[in-house]
Coordinates of C-alpha atoms in Angstrom, one line a residue:
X1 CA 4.8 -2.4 -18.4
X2 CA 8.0 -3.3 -15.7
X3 CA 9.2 0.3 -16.3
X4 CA 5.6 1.4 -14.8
X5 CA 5.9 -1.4 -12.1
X6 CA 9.2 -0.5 -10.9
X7 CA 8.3 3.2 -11.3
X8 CA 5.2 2.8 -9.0
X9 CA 7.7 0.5 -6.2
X10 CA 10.1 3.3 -6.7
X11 CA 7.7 6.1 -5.6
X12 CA 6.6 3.7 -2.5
X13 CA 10.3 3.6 -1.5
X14 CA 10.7 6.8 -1.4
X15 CA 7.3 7.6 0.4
X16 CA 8.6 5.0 2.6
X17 CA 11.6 6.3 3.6
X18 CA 10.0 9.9 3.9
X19 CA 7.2 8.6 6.3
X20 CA 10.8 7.3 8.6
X21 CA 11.5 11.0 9.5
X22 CA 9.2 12.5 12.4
X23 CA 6.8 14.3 11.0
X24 CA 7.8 17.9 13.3
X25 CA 10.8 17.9 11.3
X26 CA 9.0 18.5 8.2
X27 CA 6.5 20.9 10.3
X28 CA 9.5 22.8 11.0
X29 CA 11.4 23.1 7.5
X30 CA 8.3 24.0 5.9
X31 CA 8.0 27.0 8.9
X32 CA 11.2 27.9 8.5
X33 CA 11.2 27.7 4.5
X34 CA 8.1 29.6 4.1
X35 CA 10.0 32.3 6.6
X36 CA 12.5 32.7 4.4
X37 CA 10.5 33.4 1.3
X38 CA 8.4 36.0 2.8
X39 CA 11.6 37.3 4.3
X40 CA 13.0 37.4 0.8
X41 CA 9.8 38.7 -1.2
X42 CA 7.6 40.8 1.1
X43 CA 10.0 41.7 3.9
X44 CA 13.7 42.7 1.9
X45 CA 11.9 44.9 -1.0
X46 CA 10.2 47.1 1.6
X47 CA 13.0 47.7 3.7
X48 CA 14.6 51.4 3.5
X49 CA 18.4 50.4 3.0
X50 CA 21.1 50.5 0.3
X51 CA 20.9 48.1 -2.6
X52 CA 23.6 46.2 -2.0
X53 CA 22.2 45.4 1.9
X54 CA 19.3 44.1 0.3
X55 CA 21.2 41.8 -2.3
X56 CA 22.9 40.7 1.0
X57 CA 19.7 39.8 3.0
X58 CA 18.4 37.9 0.0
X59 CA 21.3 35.8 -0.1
X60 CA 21.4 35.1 3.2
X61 CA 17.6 33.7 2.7
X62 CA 18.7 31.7 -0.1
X63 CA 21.6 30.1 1.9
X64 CA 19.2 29.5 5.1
X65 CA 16.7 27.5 2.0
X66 CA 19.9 26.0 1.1
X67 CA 20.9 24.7 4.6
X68 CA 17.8 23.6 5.3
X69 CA 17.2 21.1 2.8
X70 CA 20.3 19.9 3.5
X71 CA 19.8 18.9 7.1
X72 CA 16.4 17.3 5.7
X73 CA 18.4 15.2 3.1
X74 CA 21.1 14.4 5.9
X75 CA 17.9 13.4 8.3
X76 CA 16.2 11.4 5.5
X77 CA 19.6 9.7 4.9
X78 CA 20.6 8.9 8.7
X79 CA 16.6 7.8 10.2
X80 CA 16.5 5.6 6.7
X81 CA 19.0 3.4 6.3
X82 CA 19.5 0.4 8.4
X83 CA 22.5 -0.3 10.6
X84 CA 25.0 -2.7 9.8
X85 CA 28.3 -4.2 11.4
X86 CA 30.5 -4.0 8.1
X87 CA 31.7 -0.9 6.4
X88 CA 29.9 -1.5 2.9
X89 CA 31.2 0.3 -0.1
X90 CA 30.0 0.4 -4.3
X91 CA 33.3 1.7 -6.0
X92 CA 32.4 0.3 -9.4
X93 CA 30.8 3.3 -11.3
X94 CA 27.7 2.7 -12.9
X95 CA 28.0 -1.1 -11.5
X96 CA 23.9 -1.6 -11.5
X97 CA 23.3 -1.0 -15.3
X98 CA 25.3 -4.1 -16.2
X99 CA 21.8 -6.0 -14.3
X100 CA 19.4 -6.0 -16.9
X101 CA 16.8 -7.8 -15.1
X102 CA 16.8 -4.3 -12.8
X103 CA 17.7 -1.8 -15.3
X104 CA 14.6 0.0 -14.9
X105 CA 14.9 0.0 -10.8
X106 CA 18.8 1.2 -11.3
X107 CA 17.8 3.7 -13.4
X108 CA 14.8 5.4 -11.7
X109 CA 17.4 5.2 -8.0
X110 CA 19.9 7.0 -10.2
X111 CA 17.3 9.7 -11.9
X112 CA 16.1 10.0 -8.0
X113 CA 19.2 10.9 -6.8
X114 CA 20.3 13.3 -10.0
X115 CA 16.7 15.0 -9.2
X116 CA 17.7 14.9 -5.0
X117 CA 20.9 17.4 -5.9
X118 CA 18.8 19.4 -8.8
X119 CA 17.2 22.2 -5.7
X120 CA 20.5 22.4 -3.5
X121 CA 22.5 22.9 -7.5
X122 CA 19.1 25.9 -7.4
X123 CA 20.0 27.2 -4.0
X124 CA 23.6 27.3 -4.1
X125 CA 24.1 29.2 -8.0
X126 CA 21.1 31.9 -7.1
X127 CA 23.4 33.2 -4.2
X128 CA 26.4 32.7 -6.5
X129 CA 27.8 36.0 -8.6
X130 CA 28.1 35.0 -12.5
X131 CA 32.2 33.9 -12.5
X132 CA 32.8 30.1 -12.3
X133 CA 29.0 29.3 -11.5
X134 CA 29.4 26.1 -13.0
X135 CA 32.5 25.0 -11.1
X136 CA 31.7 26.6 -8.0
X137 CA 28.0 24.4 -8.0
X138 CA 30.1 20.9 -9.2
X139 CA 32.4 21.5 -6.0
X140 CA 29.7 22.6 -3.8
X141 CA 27.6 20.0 -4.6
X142 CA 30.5 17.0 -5.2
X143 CA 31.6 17.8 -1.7
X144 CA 27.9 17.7 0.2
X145 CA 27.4 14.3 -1.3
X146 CA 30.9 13.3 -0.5
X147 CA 30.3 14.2 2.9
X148 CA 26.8 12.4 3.3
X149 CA 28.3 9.3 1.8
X150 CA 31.7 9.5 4.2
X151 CA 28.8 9.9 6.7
X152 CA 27.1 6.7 6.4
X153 CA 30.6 4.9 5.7
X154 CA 31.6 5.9 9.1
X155 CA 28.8 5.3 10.6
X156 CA 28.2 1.8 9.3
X157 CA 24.4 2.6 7.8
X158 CA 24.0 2.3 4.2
X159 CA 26.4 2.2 1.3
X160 CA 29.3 4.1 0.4
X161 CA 28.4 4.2 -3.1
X162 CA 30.0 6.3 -6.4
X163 CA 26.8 5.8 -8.2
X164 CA 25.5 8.0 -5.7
X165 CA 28.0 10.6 -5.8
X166 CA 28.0 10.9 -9.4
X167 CA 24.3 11.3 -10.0
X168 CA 24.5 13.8 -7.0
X169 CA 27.3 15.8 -8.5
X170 CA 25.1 15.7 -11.7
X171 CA 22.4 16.8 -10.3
X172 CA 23.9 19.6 -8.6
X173 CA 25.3 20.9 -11.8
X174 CA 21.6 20.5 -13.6
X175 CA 20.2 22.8 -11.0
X176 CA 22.9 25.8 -11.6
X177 CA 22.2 25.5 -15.6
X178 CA 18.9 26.0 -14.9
X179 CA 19.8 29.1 -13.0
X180 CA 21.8 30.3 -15.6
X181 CA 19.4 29.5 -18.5
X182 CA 16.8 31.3 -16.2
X183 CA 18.8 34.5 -15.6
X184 CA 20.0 34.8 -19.6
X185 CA 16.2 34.2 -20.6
X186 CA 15.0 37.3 -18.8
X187 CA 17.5 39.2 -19.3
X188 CA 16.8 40.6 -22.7
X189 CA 13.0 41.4 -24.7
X190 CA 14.2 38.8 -27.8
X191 CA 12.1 36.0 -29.6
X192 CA 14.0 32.5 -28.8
X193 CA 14.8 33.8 -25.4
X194 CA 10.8 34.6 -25.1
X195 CA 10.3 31.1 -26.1
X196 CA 12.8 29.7 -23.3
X197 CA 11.1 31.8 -20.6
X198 CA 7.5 29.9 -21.5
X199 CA 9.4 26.6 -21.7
X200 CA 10.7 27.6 -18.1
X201 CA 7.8 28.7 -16.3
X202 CA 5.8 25.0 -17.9
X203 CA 8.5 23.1 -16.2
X204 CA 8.2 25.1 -13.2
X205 CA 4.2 24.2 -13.2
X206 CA 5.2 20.7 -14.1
X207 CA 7.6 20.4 -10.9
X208 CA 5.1 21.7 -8.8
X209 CA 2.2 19.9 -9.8
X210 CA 4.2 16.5 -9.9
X211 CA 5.5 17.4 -6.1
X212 CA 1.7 18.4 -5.2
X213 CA 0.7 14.9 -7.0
X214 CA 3.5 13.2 -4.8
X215 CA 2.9 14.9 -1.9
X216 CA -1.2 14.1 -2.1
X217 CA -0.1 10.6 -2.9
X218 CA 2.8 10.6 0.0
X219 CA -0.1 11.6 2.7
X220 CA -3.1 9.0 1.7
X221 CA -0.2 6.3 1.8
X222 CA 0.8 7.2 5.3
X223 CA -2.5 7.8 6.7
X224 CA -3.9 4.8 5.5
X225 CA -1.0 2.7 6.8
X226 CA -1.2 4.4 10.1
X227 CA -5.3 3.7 10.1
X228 CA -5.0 0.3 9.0
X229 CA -3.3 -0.8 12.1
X230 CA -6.2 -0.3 14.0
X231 CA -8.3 -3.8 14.9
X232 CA -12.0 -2.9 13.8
X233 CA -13.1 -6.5 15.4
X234 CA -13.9 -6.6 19.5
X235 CA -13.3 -9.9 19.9
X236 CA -9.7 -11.0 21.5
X237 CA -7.0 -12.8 20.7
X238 CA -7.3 -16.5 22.2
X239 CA -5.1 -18.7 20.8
X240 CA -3.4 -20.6 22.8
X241 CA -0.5 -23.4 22.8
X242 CA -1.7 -26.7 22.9
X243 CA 0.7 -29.5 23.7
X244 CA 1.3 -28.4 26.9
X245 CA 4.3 -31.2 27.5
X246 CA 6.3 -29.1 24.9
X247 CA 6.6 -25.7 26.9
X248 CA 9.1 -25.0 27.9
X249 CA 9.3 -23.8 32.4
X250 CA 11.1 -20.2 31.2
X251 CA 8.2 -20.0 28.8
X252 CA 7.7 -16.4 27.0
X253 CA 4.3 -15.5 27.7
X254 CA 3.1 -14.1 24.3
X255 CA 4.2 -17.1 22.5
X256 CA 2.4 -20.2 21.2
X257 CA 3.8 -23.2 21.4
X258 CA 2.8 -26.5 19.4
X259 CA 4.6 -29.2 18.0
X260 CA 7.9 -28.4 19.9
X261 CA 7.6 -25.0 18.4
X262 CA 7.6 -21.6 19.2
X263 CA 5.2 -18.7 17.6
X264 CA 5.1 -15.5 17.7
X265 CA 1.8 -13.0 16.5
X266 CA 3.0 -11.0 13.2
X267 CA 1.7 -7.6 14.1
X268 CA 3.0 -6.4 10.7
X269 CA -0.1 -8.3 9.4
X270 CA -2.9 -6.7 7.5
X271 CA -6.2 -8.6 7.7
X272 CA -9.2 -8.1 6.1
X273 CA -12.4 -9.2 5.4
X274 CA -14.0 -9.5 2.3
X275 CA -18.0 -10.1 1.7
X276 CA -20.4 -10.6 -1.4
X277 CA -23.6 -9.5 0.2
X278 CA -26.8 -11.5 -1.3
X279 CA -29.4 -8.8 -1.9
X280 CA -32.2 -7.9 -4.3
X281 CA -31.3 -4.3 -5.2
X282 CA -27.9 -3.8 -7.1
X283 CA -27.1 -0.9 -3.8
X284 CA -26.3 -2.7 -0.6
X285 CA -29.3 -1.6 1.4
X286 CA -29.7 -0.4 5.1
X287 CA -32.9 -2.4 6.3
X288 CA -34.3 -0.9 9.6
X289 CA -36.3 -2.3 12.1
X290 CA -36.3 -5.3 11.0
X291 CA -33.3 -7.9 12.3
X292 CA -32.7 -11.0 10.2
X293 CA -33.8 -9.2 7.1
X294 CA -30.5 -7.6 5.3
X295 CA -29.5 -10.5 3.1
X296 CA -26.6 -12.9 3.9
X297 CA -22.6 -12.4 3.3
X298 CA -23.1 -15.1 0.1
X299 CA -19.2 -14.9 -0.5
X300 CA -16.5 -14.6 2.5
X301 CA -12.6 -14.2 2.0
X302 CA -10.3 -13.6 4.1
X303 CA -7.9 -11.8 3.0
X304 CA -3.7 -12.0 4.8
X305 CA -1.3 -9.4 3.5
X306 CA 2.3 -10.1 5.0
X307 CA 4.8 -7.4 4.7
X308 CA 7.5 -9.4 5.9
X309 CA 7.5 -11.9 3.0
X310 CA 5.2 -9.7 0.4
X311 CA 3.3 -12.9 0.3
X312 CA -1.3 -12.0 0.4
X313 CA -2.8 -15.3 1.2
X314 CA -6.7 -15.7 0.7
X315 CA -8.2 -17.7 3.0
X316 CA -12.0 -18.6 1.2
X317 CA -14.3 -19.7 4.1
X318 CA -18.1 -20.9 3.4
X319 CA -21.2 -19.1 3.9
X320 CA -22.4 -22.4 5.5
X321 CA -19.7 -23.3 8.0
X322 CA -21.5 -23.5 11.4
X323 CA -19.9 -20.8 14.1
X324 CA -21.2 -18.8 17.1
X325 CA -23.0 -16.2 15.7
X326 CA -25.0 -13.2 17.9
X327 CA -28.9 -13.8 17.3
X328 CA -31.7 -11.3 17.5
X329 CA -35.6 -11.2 17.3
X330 CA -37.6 -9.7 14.4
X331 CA -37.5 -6.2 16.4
X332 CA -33.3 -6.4 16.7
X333 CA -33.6 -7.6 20.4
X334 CA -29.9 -9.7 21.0
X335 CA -31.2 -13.0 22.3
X336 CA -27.4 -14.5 22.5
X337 CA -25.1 -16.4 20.7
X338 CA -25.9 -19.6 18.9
X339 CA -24.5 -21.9 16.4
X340 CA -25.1 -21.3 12.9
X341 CA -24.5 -20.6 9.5
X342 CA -22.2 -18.1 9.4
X343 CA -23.8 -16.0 6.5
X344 CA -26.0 -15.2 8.5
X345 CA -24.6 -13.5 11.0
X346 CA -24.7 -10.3 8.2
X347 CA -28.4 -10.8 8.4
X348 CA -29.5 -9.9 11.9
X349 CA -27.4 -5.9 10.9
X350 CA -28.9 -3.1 9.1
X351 CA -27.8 -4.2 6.2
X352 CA -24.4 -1.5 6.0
X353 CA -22.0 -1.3 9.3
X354 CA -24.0 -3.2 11.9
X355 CA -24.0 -6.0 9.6
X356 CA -20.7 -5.9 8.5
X357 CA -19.8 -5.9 12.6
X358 CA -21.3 -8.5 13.3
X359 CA -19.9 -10.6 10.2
X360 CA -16.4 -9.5 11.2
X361 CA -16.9 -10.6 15.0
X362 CA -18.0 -13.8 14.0
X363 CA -15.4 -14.4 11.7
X364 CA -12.9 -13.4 14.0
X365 CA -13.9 -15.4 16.8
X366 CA -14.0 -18.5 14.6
X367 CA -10.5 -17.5 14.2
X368 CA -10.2 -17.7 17.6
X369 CA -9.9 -13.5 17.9
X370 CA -7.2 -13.0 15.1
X371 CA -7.0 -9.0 14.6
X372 CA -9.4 -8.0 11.2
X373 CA -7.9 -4.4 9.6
X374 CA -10.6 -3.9 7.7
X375 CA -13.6 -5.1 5.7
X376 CA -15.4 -4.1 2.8
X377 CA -19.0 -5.8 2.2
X378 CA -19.5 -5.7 -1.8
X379 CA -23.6 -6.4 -4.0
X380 CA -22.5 -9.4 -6.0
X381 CA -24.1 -7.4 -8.6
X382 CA -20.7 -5.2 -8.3
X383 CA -18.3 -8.4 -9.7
X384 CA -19.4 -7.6 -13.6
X385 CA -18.0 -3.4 -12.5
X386 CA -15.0 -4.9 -10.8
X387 CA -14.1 -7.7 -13.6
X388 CA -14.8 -4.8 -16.6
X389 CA -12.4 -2.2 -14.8
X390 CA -9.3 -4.6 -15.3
X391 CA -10.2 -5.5 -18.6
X392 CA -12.0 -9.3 -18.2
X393 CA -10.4 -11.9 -16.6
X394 CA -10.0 -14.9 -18.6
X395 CA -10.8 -18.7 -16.9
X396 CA -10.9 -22.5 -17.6
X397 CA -14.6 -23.6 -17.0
X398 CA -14.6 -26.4 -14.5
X399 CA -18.1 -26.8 -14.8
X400 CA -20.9 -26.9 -17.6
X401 CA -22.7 -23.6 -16.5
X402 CA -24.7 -23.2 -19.6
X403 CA -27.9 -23.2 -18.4
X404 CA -27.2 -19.7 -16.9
X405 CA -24.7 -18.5 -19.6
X406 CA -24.3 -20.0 -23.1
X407 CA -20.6 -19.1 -23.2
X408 CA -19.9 -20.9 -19.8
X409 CA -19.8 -24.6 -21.1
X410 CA -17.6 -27.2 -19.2
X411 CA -14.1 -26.9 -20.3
X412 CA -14.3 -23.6 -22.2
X413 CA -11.4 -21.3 -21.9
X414 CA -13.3 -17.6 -21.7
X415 CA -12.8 -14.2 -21.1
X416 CA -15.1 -13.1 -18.7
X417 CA -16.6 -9.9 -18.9
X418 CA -20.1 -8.3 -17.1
X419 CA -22.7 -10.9 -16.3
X420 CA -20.2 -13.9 -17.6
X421 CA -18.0 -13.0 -14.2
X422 CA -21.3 -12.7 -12.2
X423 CA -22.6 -15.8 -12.9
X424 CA -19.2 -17.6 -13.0
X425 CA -18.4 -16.0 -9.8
X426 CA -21.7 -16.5 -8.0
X427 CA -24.2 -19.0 -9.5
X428 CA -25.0 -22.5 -7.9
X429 CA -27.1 -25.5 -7.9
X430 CA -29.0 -25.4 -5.0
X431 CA -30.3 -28.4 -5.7
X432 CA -27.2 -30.6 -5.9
X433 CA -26.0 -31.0 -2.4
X434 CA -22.6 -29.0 -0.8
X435 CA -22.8 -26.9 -4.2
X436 CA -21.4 -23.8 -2.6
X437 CA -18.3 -25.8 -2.6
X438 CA -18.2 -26.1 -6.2
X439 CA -19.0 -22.6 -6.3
X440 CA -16.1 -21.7 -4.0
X441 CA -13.6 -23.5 -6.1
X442 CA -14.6 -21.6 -9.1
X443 CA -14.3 -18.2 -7.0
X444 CA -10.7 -19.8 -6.2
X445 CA -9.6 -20.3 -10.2
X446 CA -11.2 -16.5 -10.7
X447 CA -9.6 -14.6 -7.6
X448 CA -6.3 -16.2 -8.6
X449 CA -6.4 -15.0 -12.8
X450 CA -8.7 -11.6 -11.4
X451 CA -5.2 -10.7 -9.4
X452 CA -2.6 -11.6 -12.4
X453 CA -4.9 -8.8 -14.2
X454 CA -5.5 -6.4 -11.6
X455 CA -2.0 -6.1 -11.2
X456 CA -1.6 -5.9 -14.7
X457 CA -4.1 -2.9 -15.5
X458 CA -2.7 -0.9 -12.1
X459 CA 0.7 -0.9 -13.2
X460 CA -1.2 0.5 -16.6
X461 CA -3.6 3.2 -14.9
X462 CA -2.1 3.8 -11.0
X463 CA -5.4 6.1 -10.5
X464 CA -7.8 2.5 -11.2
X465 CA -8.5 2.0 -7.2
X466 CA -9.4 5.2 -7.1
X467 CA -11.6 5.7 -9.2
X468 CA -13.3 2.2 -9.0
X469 CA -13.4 2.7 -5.5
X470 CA -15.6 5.8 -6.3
X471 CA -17.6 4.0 -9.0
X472 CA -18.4 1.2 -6.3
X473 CA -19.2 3.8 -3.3
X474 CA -23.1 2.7 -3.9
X475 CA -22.8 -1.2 -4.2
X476 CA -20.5 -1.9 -1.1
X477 CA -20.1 -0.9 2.4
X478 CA -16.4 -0.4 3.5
X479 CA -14.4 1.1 6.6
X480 CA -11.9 0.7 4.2
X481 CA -11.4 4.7 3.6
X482 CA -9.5 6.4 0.0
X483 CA -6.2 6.5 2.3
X484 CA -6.3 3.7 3.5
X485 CA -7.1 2.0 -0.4
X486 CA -4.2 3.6 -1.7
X487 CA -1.8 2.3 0.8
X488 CA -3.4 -1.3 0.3
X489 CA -2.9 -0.8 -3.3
X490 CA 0.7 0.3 -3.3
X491 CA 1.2 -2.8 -1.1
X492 CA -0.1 -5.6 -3.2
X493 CA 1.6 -4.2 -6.0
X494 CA 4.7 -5.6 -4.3
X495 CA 3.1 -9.0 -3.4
X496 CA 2.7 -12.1 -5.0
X497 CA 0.0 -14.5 -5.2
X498 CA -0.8 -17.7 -6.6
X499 CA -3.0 -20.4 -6.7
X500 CA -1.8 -22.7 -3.8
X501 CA -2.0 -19.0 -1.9
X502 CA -5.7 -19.3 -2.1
X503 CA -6.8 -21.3 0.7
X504 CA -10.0 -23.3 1.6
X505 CA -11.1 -23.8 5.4
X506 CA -10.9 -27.2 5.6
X507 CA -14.0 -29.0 7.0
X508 CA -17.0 -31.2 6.5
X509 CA -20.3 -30.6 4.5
X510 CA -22.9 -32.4 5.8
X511 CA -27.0 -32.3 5.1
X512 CA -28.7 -30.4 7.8
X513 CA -32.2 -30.7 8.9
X514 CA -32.9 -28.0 6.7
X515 CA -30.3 -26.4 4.7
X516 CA -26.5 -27.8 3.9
X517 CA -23.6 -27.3 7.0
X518 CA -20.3 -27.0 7.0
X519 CA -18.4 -28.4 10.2
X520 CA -14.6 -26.4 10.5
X521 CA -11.8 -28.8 10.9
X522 CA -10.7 -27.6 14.2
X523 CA -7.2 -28.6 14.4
X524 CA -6.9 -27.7 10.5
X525 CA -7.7 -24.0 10.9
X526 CA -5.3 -24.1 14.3
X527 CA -2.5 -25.2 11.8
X528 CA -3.6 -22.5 9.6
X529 CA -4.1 -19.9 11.8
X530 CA 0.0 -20.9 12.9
X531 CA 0.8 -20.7 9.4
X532 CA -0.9 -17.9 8.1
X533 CA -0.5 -15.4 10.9
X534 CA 2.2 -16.3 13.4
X535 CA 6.4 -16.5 12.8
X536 CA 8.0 -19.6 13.8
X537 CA 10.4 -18.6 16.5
X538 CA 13.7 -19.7 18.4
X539 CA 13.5 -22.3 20.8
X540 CA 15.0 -21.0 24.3
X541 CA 16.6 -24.2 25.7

């Protein structure tokens, strides 16, 4: 399974460092590449001149292909390496196989950069006549990667490394064997040669189709990061530093301070919001006409991927806690805000969008307007799909549960699969007072096993958010878009997450008048909130 692991965080790399180059350059390779082939297939072959002018045009298009993906590699090398003050250099040859723990990573960096040379060893031996072809590519293609390497020596970004310029050279020389296999199989009508030609024109299918895959993949992954940094809530930011004895007179303005320290916003953050919507039907239902009757966000997570640290933090928050929440009549006239449970809040919607608006809204204002990415509003009915699609998740019953589920008996270890998870995941006492804090700390002991498989069962099947996200298209509602999944997939991959990453609001439960409350620990969430979503910064004295 780490082969598949580091295989997947090898293709994000790479789409990572091809998303650094502006997209126009692209625009303008693939303009001036597809010129060039219709130059050289259409155009040349039509043209009334002597043979050997023709065989001369078509080499020049083969050289303009050739130059051209060498100023892309040259810009994908110069706008994705990071600038340093130190000439660094890797003379050891082969130095990264003697890691084993990385083996796999060295390996598919080395195979990358074998493959990188294979279309310029291609470009440069179809333009080449048939003496020395193979020493002719090895020079050619030695000497372009000695030059790129030279090139980031001197200019102190990236690593002069012989690894590099070995798997280069390598690759250079694969491409003009190819060429040479491929001219002496059509050259003469005989069986084995027949036979070679087939195998040829499979690997070419296979190439393309694994560059169309890459490329499909490439574009969700940047389209979804680009849309994902986009704030769906409309309430705004309003923390502020408290303390006001430790701020300093020269004070940056878009810093908090607190505690004698200084903190800055992550923008790098990805938030989002998480529901499990309390409904009869097994779809997430649109309700029209009729406010406060769409069913109530039962489960509510916050969810907090960091970049920066590849750390997700979880951030569980009751359905009871009492926050400002917009109110509405029976005929979805706003009356105002008011205080109250928070689950409710989904209620007064439609039941899809409007609902999940309004859920976001409140929550962010409770988090006194911290940015929310995304959400996605889920049937608890759609836990059992979920849990069954990365193979069960197996638990430690806190609780004896067997009134609901014979399996579920306190203390039982269990792997949870269709209505086991639901009823794990979602079933309380309402009798027993505060019981959707029992419930919640059994939805923290299953989110933190459910991600230890999810992970798991990607790094088995990389197309499982996709096609659960199809699968689930009737029993959520989501602004979270295919793109935009596959970039937050790719992402957690390359996170961790544990249990003391899972994090309860801290608060109060206390019997209401009617139903049971939940009063937020104000200065406890404004330590979180520092913790979870701002970087500590420098002190200016």
């Amino acid at each position: 399974m780490k082969i598949l692991s580091d295989f997947g965080k090898g293709l994000d790399t790479l789409s990572s460092e091809i998303q650094a180059v502006p997209s126009w350059v692209y625009l303008a390779a693939v303009i001036l590449i597809l010129s060039c082939l219709v130059f050289y297939g259409l155009v040349i072959p039509r043209l009334h001149i002597p043979s050997e002018k023709k065989i001369f045009w078509r080499r020049a298009c083969v050289w303009g292909l050739t130059v051209i993906y060498m100023v892309c590699v040259l810009l994908i090398t110069i706008l994705t390496r990071e600038s340093s003050e130190l000439y660094r250099m890797n003379l050891a040859p082969l130095n990264g196989f003697r890691d084993f723990d990385h083996i796999n990573r060295e390996l598919i960096r080395d195979g990358a950069n074998l493959l990188l040379f294979v279309p310029l060893g291609i470009g440069f031996a179809w333009q080449h006549g048939k003496k020395r072809i193979f020493l002719h590519s090895l020079g050619f293609s030695f000497g372009f990667s000695l030059a790129v390497e030279l090139f980031q020596l001197g200019g102190k970004f990236g690593i002069f490394d012989v690894d590099d310029l070995i798997f280069n050279t390598l690759g250079g020389l694969l491409g003009a064997v190819l060429v040479w296999i491929w001219r002496k199989a059509f050259r003469k009508k005989r069986a084995y040669l027949i036979a070679v030609r087939v195998a040829l024109v499979f690997l070419l299918v296979l190439v393309v189709g694994a560059g169309g895959a890459f490329g499909a993949y490439h574009y969700l992954r940047t389209s979804g990061a680009e849309k994902l940094q986009g704030n769906v809530s409309t309430v705004a930011l309003s923390m502020e530093s408290r303390e006001e004895g430790t701020i300093p007179a020269n004070r940056e303005t878009d810093l908090i301070y607190h505690n004698g320290k200084a903190y800055r916003f992550n923008e790098e953050m990805i938030t989002l919001l998480f529901m499990g919507i309390d409904q009869r039907s097994e779809e997430v239902e649109q309700i029209l006409g009729i406010s406060g009757e769409s069913g109530q966000a039962d489960t509510i997570f916050l969810v907090a991927m960091n970049p920066l640290n590849d750390k997700i933090k979880v951030i569980a928050v009751s359905r009871d806690t009492m926050t400002e929440i917009p109110i509405f009549d029976a005929r979805g006239n706003y009356l105002g805000e008011e205080k109250n449970h928070l689950g409710l809040a989904y209620a007064f919607g439609d039941g899809r969008e409007k609902s999940c608006q309004y859920m976001v809204d409140a929550v962010s204002r409770l988090f006194y307007g911290i940015p929310i990415n995304g959400y996605a509003a889920f049937n608890m009915s759609a836990i059992a799909t979920i849990n069954d699609a990365v193979g069960g998740v197996t638990v430690t019953v806190p609780e004896d549960l067997s009134s609901v589920d014979p399996l579920l008996t306190k203390g039982a270890t269990v792997t949870l699969k269709g209505n086991s998870a639901f009823y794990f995941a979602k079933w309380r006492n309402t009798a027993i007072h505060d019981s959707n804090t029992l419930r919640m700390n059994r939805q923290k002991i299953y989110l933190e096993n459910f991600f230890k498989q999810a992970v798991k069962a990607v790094q088995k099947d990389y197309t499982l958010p996709a096609t659960l996200y199809q699968e689930l298209s009737q029993q959520m509602v989501t602004d979270i878009s295919l793109d935009k999944a596959v970039y937050l997939s790719t992402e957690a991959l390359n996170m961790t997450f544990g249990g003391e990453d899972l994090i309860a609001l801290k608060g109060t439960a206390v019997q209401g008048s009617v139903y049971d409350e939940y009063k937020v620990d104000d200065d406890a969430l404004y330590e979180l909130i520092l913790d979870v979503f701002y970087i500590e910064q420098e002190v200016k004295k």
